[in-house]
PDB file of C-alpha atoms and ligand atoms in Angstrom:
ATOM      1  CA  MET A  15      70.286 -35.069 -28.858  1.00 89.00           C
ATOM      2  CA  HIS A  16      70.577 -32.139 -26.608  1.00 97.00           C
ATOM      3  CA  LYS A  17      69.716 -32.730 -22.917  1.00 98.00           C
ATOM      4  CA  VAL A  18      67.843 -30.370 -20.878  1.00 98.00           C
ATOM      5  CA  GLY A  19      66.923 -30.260 -17.142  1.00 98.00           C
ATOM      6  CA  VAL A  20      63.431 -28.847 -16.377  1.00 98.00           C
ATOM      7  CA  LEU A  21      62.806 -27.026 -12.958  1.00 98.00           C
ATOM      8  CA  VAL A  22      59.202 -27.028 -11.784  1.00 98.00           C
ATOM      9  CA  SER A  23      57.124 -26.256  -8.718  1.00 98.00           C
ATOM     10  CA  GLY A  24      53.450 -27.154  -9.499  1.00 97.00           C
ATOM     11  CA  ARG A  25      51.095 -28.635 -12.016  1.00 97.00           C
ATOM     12  CA  GLY A  26      53.524 -28.814 -14.775  1.00 98.00           C
ATOM     13  CA  SER A  27      51.284 -28.003 -17.788  1.00 98.00           C
ATOM     14  CA  ASN A  28      54.316 -26.358 -19.530  1.00 98.00           C
ATOM     15  CA  LEU A  29      56.404 -29.253 -18.862  1.00 98.00           C
ATOM     16  CA  GLN A  30      53.712 -31.466 -20.464  1.00 98.00           C
ATOM     17  CA  ALA A  31      53.574 -29.302 -23.584  1.00 98.00           C
ATOM     18  CA  VAL A  32      57.322 -29.766 -23.922  1.00 98.00           C
ATOM     19  CA  MET A  33      57.088 -33.509 -23.433  1.00 98.00           C
ATOM     20  CA  ASP A  34      54.202 -33.811 -25.880  1.00 98.00           C
ATOM     21  CA  ARG A  35      56.167 -31.801 -28.556  1.00 98.00           C
ATOM     22  CA  ILE A  36      59.220 -34.079 -27.940  1.00 98.00           C
ATOM     23  CA  ALA A  37      56.906 -37.147 -28.222  1.00 97.00           C
ATOM     24  CA  ASP A  38      55.463 -35.950 -31.584  1.00 98.00           C
ATOM     25  CA  GLY A  39      58.803 -35.301 -33.044  1.00 97.00           C
ATOM     26  CA  TYR A  40      58.540 -31.529 -33.212  1.00 97.00           C
ATOM     27  CA  LEU A  41      61.316 -30.933 -30.577  1.00 98.00           C
ATOM     28  CA  PRO A  42      64.684 -32.500 -30.998  1.00 96.00           C
ATOM     29  CA  LEU A  43      65.429 -32.639 -27.355  1.00 97.00           C
ATOM     30  CA  GLU A  44      65.765 -35.028 -24.395  1.00 98.00           C
ATOM     31  CA  ILE A  45      64.576 -34.166 -20.908  1.00 98.00           C
ATOM     32  CA  ALA A  46      67.248 -35.634 -18.736  1.00 98.00           C
ATOM     33  CA  VAL A  47      65.784 -34.705 -15.440  1.00 98.00           C
ATOM     34  CA  VAL A  48      62.774 -32.910 -13.924  1.00 98.00           C
ATOM     35  CA  ILE A  49      63.568 -31.251 -10.640  1.00 98.00           C
ATOM     36  CA  SER A  50      60.851 -29.803  -8.242  1.00 98.00           C
ATOM     37  CA  ASP A  51      61.290 -27.810  -5.184  1.00 98.00           C
ATOM     38  CA  LYS A  52      57.961 -29.280  -4.025  1.00 98.00           C
ATOM     39  CA  ALA A  53      57.839 -32.970  -3.427  1.00 98.00           C
ATOM     40  CA  ASP A  54      54.136 -33.182  -4.124  1.00 98.00           C
ATOM     41  CA  ALA A  55      54.101 -31.252  -7.340  1.00 98.00           C
ATOM     42  CA  TYR A  56      51.864 -32.858 -10.009  1.00 98.00           C
ATOM     43  CA  ALA A  57      54.588 -31.983 -12.567  1.00 98.00           C
ATOM     44  CA  LEU A  58      56.735 -34.888 -11.022  1.00 98.00           C
ATOM     45  CA  GLU A  59      53.856 -37.393 -11.688  1.00 98.00           C
ATOM     46  CA  ARG A  60      53.655 -36.269 -15.256  1.00 98.00           C
ATOM     47  CA  ALA A  61      57.374 -36.674 -15.762  1.00 98.00           C
ATOM     48  CA  ALA A  62      57.541 -40.040 -14.017  1.00 98.00           C
ATOM     49  CA  LYS A  63      54.581 -41.274 -16.173  1.00 97.00           C
ATOM     50  CA  ALA A  64      56.656 -40.400 -19.254  1.00 96.00           C
ATOM     51  CA  GLY A  65      59.655 -42.378 -17.833  1.00 97.00           C
ATOM     52  CA  ILE A  66      61.739 -39.243 -17.156  1.00 98.00           C
ATOM     53  CA  LYS A  67      63.989 -39.118 -14.158  1.00 98.00           C
ATOM     54  CA  THR A  68      62.610 -37.014 -11.363  1.00 98.00           C
ATOM     55  CA  VAL A  69      64.224 -35.282  -8.327  1.00 98.00           C
ATOM     56  CA  ALA A  70      62.561 -33.457  -5.493  1.00 98.00           C
ATOM     57  CA  ILE A  71      64.803 -30.837  -3.692  1.00 98.00           C
ATOM     58  CA  GLU A  72      62.932 -28.834  -1.089  1.00 98.00           C
ATOM     59  CA  ARG A  73      64.294 -25.632   0.188  1.00 97.00           C
ATOM     60  CA  LYS A  74      63.114 -26.492   3.751  1.00 96.00           C
ATOM     61  CA  GLY A  75      65.339 -29.607   3.751  1.00 96.00           C
ATOM     62  CA  CYS A  76      68.375 -27.619   3.135  1.00 97.00           C
ATOM     63  CA  ALA A  77      70.450 -25.581   5.757  1.00 97.00           C
ATOM     64  CA  SER A  78      71.010 -22.601   3.261  1.00 97.00           C
ATOM     65  CA  LYS A  79      69.871 -21.435  -0.198  1.00 97.00           C
ATOM     66  CA  ASP A  80      73.479 -22.271  -1.278  1.00 97.00           C
ATOM     67  CA  GLU A  81      72.987 -25.860  -0.193  1.00 98.00           C
ATOM     68  CA  PHE A  82      69.591 -25.935  -2.030  1.00 98.00           C
ATOM     69  CA  GLU A  83      71.144 -24.627  -5.164  1.00 98.00           C
ATOM     70  CA  ASP A  84      74.211 -26.859  -4.921  1.00 98.00           C
ATOM     71  CA  LYS A  85      71.758 -29.802  -4.898  1.00 98.00           C
ATOM     72  CA  ILE A  86      70.009 -28.648  -7.960  1.00 98.00           C
ATOM     73  CA  GLN A  87      73.290 -27.952  -9.590  1.00 98.00           C
ATOM     74  CA  ALA A  88      74.521 -31.551  -8.867  1.00 98.00           C
ATOM     75  CA  ALA A  89      71.300 -33.055 -10.175  1.00 98.00           C
ATOM     76  CA  LEU A  90      71.594 -31.118 -13.420  1.00 98.00           C
ATOM     77  CA  VAL A  91      75.195 -31.962 -13.899  1.00 98.00           C
ATOM     78  CA  ASP A  92      74.628 -35.561 -13.018  1.00 98.00           C
ATOM     79  CA  ALA A  93      72.023 -35.862 -15.652  1.00 98.00           C
ATOM     80  CA  GLY A  94      74.326 -34.182 -18.253  1.00 98.00           C
ATOM     81  CA  CYS A  95      72.123 -31.194 -18.897  1.00 98.00           C
ATOM     82  CA  GLU A  96      73.169 -28.495 -21.355  1.00 98.00           C
ATOM     83  CA  LEU A  97      70.173 -26.170 -20.713  1.00 98.00           C
ATOM     84  CA  VAL A  98      67.941 -25.466 -17.712  1.00 98.00           C
ATOM     85  CA  VAL A  99      64.254 -24.800 -18.522  1.00 98.00           C
ATOM     86  CA  LEU A 100      62.162 -22.975 -15.809  1.00 98.00           C
ATOM     87  CA  ALA A 101      58.631 -24.191 -16.296  1.00 98.00           C
ATOM     88  CA  GLY A 102      56.639 -22.743 -13.525  1.00 96.00           C
ATOM     89  CA  PHE A 103      59.578 -22.863 -11.026  1.00 97.00           C
ATOM     90  CA  MET A 104      58.530 -20.496  -8.290  1.00 94.00           C
ATOM     91  CA  ARG A 105      61.842 -19.510  -6.830  1.00 95.00           C
ATOM     92  CA  ILE A 106      64.335 -16.821  -7.714  1.00 94.00           C
ATOM     93  CA  LEU A 107      67.747 -18.355  -8.464  1.00 96.00           C
ATOM     94  CA  SER A 108      70.785 -16.653  -7.037  1.00 97.00           C
ATOM     95  CA  GLY A 109      73.350 -14.749  -9.219  1.00 96.00           C
ATOM     96  CA  SER A 110      76.015 -17.333  -8.552  1.00 96.00           C
ATOM     97  CA  PHE A 111      73.788 -20.129  -9.973  1.00 98.00           C
ATOM     98  CA  VAL A 112      72.638 -17.986 -12.916  1.00 98.00           C
ATOM     99  CA  ASN A 113      76.270 -17.225 -13.691  1.00 97.00           C
ATOM    100  CA  LYS A 114      77.090 -20.961 -13.891  1.00 97.00           C
ATOM    101  CA  TRP A 115      74.488 -21.239 -16.520  1.00 98.00           C
ATOM    102  CA  HIS A 116      75.174 -18.020 -18.461  1.00 97.00           C
ATOM    103  CA  HIS A 117      72.651 -17.736 -21.283  1.00 97.00           C
ATOM    104  CA  LYS A 118      71.755 -21.358 -20.544  1.00 98.00           C
ATOM    105  CA  ILE A 119      68.642 -20.895 -18.531  1.00 98.00           C
ATOM    106  CA  ILE A 120      65.224 -20.224 -20.227  1.00 98.00           C
ATOM    107  CA  ASN A 121      62.103 -19.110 -18.426  1.00 98.00           C
ATOM    108  CA  ILE A 122      58.521 -18.555 -19.374  1.00 98.00           C
ATOM    109  CA  HIS A 123      56.624 -15.627 -17.859  1.00 98.00           C
ATOM    110  CA  PRO A 124      52.902 -15.099 -18.165  1.00 98.00           C
ATOM    111  CA  ALA A 125      53.029 -11.465 -19.271  1.00 98.00           C
ATOM    112  CA  LEU A 126      54.589  -9.273 -21.914  1.00 98.00           C
ATOM    113  CA  LEU A 127      57.801  -8.342 -20.324  1.00 98.00           C
ATOM    114  CA  PRO A 128      59.108  -5.953 -19.200  1.00 98.00           C
ATOM    115  CA  SER A 129      55.559  -5.264 -18.067  1.00 98.00           C
ATOM    116  CA  PHE A 130      54.353  -7.060 -15.063  1.00 98.00           C
ATOM    117  CA  PRO A 131      57.360  -9.094 -13.983  1.00 98.00           C
ATOM    118  CA  GLY A 132      57.455 -11.124 -10.711  1.00 96.00           C
ATOM    119  CA  LEU A 133      54.623 -13.088  -9.321  1.00 96.00           C
ATOM    120  CA  HIS A 134      51.070 -13.221 -10.677  1.00 97.00           C
ATOM    121  CA  GLY A 135      51.775 -11.633 -14.075  1.00 97.00           C
ATOM    122  CA  GLN A 136      48.346 -12.339 -15.364  1.00 98.00           C
ATOM    123  CA  ARG A 137      46.648 -10.831 -12.313  1.00 98.00           C
ATOM    124  CA  GLN A 138      48.933  -7.610 -12.509  1.00 98.00           C
ATOM    125  CA  ALA A 139      47.927  -7.134 -16.261  1.00 98.00           C
ATOM    126  CA  PHE A 140      44.289  -7.762 -15.481  1.00 98.00           C
ATOM    127  CA  GLU A 141      44.136  -5.283 -12.606  1.00 98.00           C
ATOM    128  CA  TYR A 142      46.104  -2.618 -14.560  1.00 98.00           C
ATOM    129  CA  GLY A 143      43.612  -2.768 -17.347  1.00 98.00           C
ATOM    130  CA  VAL A 144      45.790  -3.343 -20.393  1.00 98.00           C
ATOM    131  CA  LYS A 145      44.148  -4.362 -23.519  1.00 98.00           C
ATOM    132  CA  PHE A 146      46.743  -7.015 -24.603  1.00 98.00           C
ATOM    133  CA  SER A 147      48.829  -9.290 -22.548  1.00 98.00           C
ATOM    134  CA  GLY A 148      50.540 -12.528 -23.269  1.00 98.00           C
ATOM    135  CA  CYS A 149      53.600 -14.531 -22.525  1.00 98.00           C
ATOM    136  CA  THR A 150      57.352 -14.126 -22.848  1.00 98.00           C
ATOM    137  CA  VAL A 151      60.153 -16.706 -23.217  1.00 98.00           C
ATOM    138  CA  HIS A 152      63.381 -15.340 -22.281  1.00 98.00           C
ATOM    139  CA  PHE A 153      66.998 -16.233 -21.156  1.00 98.00           C
ATOM    140  CA  VAL A 154      67.471 -15.678 -17.444  1.00 98.00           C
ATOM    141  CA  ASP A 155      69.906 -13.138 -16.146  1.00 97.00           C
ATOM    142  CA  GLU A 156      70.637 -12.057 -12.508  1.00 95.00           C
ATOM    143  CA  GLY A 157      67.447  -9.920 -12.374  1.00 94.00           C
ATOM    144  CA  THR A 158      63.905 -10.987 -12.028  1.00 94.00           C
ATOM    145  CA  ASP A 159      62.341 -11.726 -15.482  1.00 95.00           C
ATOM    146  CA  SER A 160      64.749  -9.291 -17.007  1.00 96.00           C
ATOM    147  CA  GLY A 161      66.862 -11.290 -19.502  1.00 97.00           C
ATOM    148  CA  PRO A 162      67.018 -11.200 -23.200  1.00 98.00           C
ATOM    149  CA  ILE A 163      63.644 -12.010 -24.839  1.00 98.00           C
ATOM    150  CA  ILE A 164      63.526 -14.945 -27.227  1.00 98.00           C
ATOM    151  CA  LEU A 165      59.838 -14.631 -28.243  1.00 98.00           C
ATOM    152  CA  GLN A 166      56.453 -13.345 -27.113  1.00 98.00           C
ATOM    153  CA  LYS A 167      52.855 -14.263 -27.793  1.00 98.00           C
ATOM    154  CA  VAL A 168      50.116 -11.703 -27.472  1.00 98.00           C
ATOM    155  CA  VAL A 169      46.465 -12.261 -26.410  1.00 98.00           C
ATOM    156  CA  PRO A 170      43.631  -9.643 -26.179  1.00 98.00           C
ATOM    157  CA  VAL A 171      42.184  -8.850 -22.759  1.00 98.00           C
ATOM    158  CA  LEU A 172      38.336  -8.812 -23.278  1.00 98.00           C
ATOM    159  CA  ASP A 173      35.942  -6.764 -21.407  1.00 97.00           C
ATOM    160  CA  ASP A 174      34.212  -9.675 -19.652  1.00 97.00           C
ATOM    161  CA  ASP A 175      37.452 -11.363 -18.821  1.00 98.00           C
ATOM    162  CA  THR A 176      38.266 -12.519 -15.260  1.00 98.00           C
ATOM    163  CA  GLU A 177      41.773 -12.991 -14.061  1.00 98.00           C
ATOM    164  CA  ASP A 178      41.209 -16.746 -14.599  1.00 98.00           C
ATOM    165  CA  THR A 179      39.788 -16.467 -18.152  1.00 98.00           C
ATOM    166  CA  LEU A 180      42.805 -14.244 -19.038  1.00 98.00           C
ATOM    167  CA  ALA A 181      45.178 -16.742 -17.465  1.00 98.00           C
ATOM    168  CA  ASP A 182      43.643 -19.528 -19.395  1.00 98.00           C
ATOM    169  CA  ARG A 183      43.990 -17.597 -22.702  1.00 98.00           C
ATOM    170  CA  ILE A 184      47.623 -16.825 -21.957  1.00 98.00           C
ATOM    171  CA  LEU A 185      48.455 -20.415 -20.926  1.00 98.00           C
ATOM    172  CA  VAL A 186      47.314 -21.791 -24.263  1.00 98.00           C
ATOM    173  CA  GLN A 187      49.929 -19.488 -25.886  1.00 98.00           C
ATOM    174  CA  GLU A 188      52.501 -20.465 -23.179  1.00 98.00           C
ATOM    175  CA  HIS A 189      52.218 -24.076 -24.469  1.00 98.00           C
ATOM    176  CA  ILE A 190      52.996 -22.943 -27.925  1.00 98.00           C
ATOM    177  CA  ALA A 191      55.680 -20.478 -27.106  1.00 98.00           C
ATOM    178  CA  MET A 192      57.913 -22.587 -24.864  1.00 98.00           C
ATOM    179  CA  PRO A 193      58.221 -25.553 -27.363  1.00 98.00           C
ATOM    180  CA  GLU A 194      58.868 -22.962 -30.126  1.00 98.00           C
ATOM    181  CA  ALA A 195      61.636 -21.288 -28.248  1.00 98.00           C
ATOM    182  CA  LEU A 196      63.277 -24.527 -27.248  1.00 98.00           C
ATOM    183  CA  LYS A 197      63.193 -25.789 -30.825  1.00 98.00           C
ATOM    184  CA  LEU A 198      65.004 -22.645 -32.001  1.00 98.00           C
ATOM    185  CA  TRP A 199      67.592 -23.244 -29.262  1.00 98.00           C
ATOM    186  CA  ALA A 200      68.091 -26.839 -30.135  1.00 98.00           C
ATOM    187  CA  GLU A 201      68.530 -25.994 -33.805  1.00 97.00           C
ATOM    188  CA  GLY A 202      71.318 -23.422 -32.833  1.00 97.00           C
ATOM    189  CA  LYS A 203      69.130 -20.538 -34.214  1.00 98.00           C
ATOM    190  CA  LEU A 204      69.263 -18.146 -31.199  1.00 98.00           C
ATOM    191  CA  GLN A 205      72.001 -15.593 -31.372  1.00 98.00           C
ATOM    192  CA  ILE A 206      72.263 -13.254 -28.280  1.00 97.00           C
ATOM    193  CA  GLU A 207      73.538  -9.670 -28.833  1.00 97.00           C
ATOM    194  CA  GLY A 208      73.515  -7.735 -25.676  1.00 94.00           C
ATOM    195  CA  ARG A 209      69.724  -7.557 -24.744  1.00 96.00           C
ATOM    196  CA  LYS A 210      68.696  -8.805 -28.063  1.00 98.00           C
ATOM    197  CA  VAL A 211      68.033 -12.291 -29.376  1.00 98.00           C
ATOM    198  CA  ARG A 212      68.379 -12.640 -32.979  1.00 98.00           C
ATOM    199  CA  ILE A 213      66.512 -15.578 -34.580  1.00 98.00           C
ATOM    200  CA  LEU A 214      68.656 -17.006 -37.364  1.00 97.00           C
ATOM    201  CA  ALA A 215      67.036 -18.266 -40.511  1.00 94.00           C
TER     202      ALA A 215
HETATM  203  C1  LIG B 314      52.788 -20.552 -15.888  1.00 82.32           C
HETATM  204  O1  LIG B 314      51.841 -19.536 -16.046  1.00 82.32           O
HETATM  205  C2  LIG B 314      54.191 -19.947 -16.034  1.00 82.32           C
HETATM  206  O2  LIG B 314      54.177 -19.018 -17.007  1.00 82.32           O
HETATM  207  C3  LIG B 314      54.464 -19.379 -14.711  1.00 82.32           C
HETATM  208  O3  LIG B 314      54.027 -20.381 -13.901  1.00 82.32           O
HETATM  209  C4  LIG B 314      52.825 -21.015 -14.473  1.00 82.32           C
HETATM  210  C5  LIG B 314      53.298 -22.476 -14.412  1.00 82.32           C
HETATM  211  O4  LIG B 314      52.297 -23.335 -14.913  1.00 82.32           O
HETATM  212  N1  LIG B 314      55.961 -19.062 -14.638  1.00 82.32           N
HETATM  213  P1  LIG B 314      52.558 -24.888 -15.156  1.00 82.32           P
HETATM  214  O5  LIG B 314      53.129 -25.450 -13.911  1.00 82.32           O
HETATM  215  O6  LIG B 314      53.493 -25.021 -16.213  1.00 82.32           O
HETATM  216  O7  LIG B 314      51.163 -25.545 -15.519  1.00 82.32           O
END
């Protein structure tokens, strides 16, 4: 079974979706460790409840960003991870960290990239007035939300939406998209050709 490490910062609903799809047999993966940069993240409780190893590594407890990332790296290697999943991890990883995990970091972003990268993808889309938004699962490269796209899910933006109702509609799709992308990865069906990710039959 492939081992993955999940990096989180907050409530961990995407982590929960992945754990649920592992538990029901859809996803042939093992979460070897959940690492949070916030010691009080609810995501850590979710993981602990499922018997998954948890580690809190806070930036403020480290002298430098290098030290912070070295600790994350050590925890991932320690747990034998082959892939890093960013599930609501709210920090930008440095180029040197990303290069250690070339094409082995997967992120979920709550907008249809390349539109609305960075923070608050849902708010950006809502304020811009687009008619459709959604979520994107992608490999991480050195840029922000700029790596090769694995899959996207589209939702309509309705006239009576608020930022919150739109975010909720997107989140439902996030919880489908991330397990789907991870399953394709676990089954060896993702082939990266430059910017493009081909999904093998
Ligand atoms: C999600 O909207 C995800 O797309 C974004 O941060 C949020 C995390 O939510 N990167 P959760 O912690 O998985 O509930």
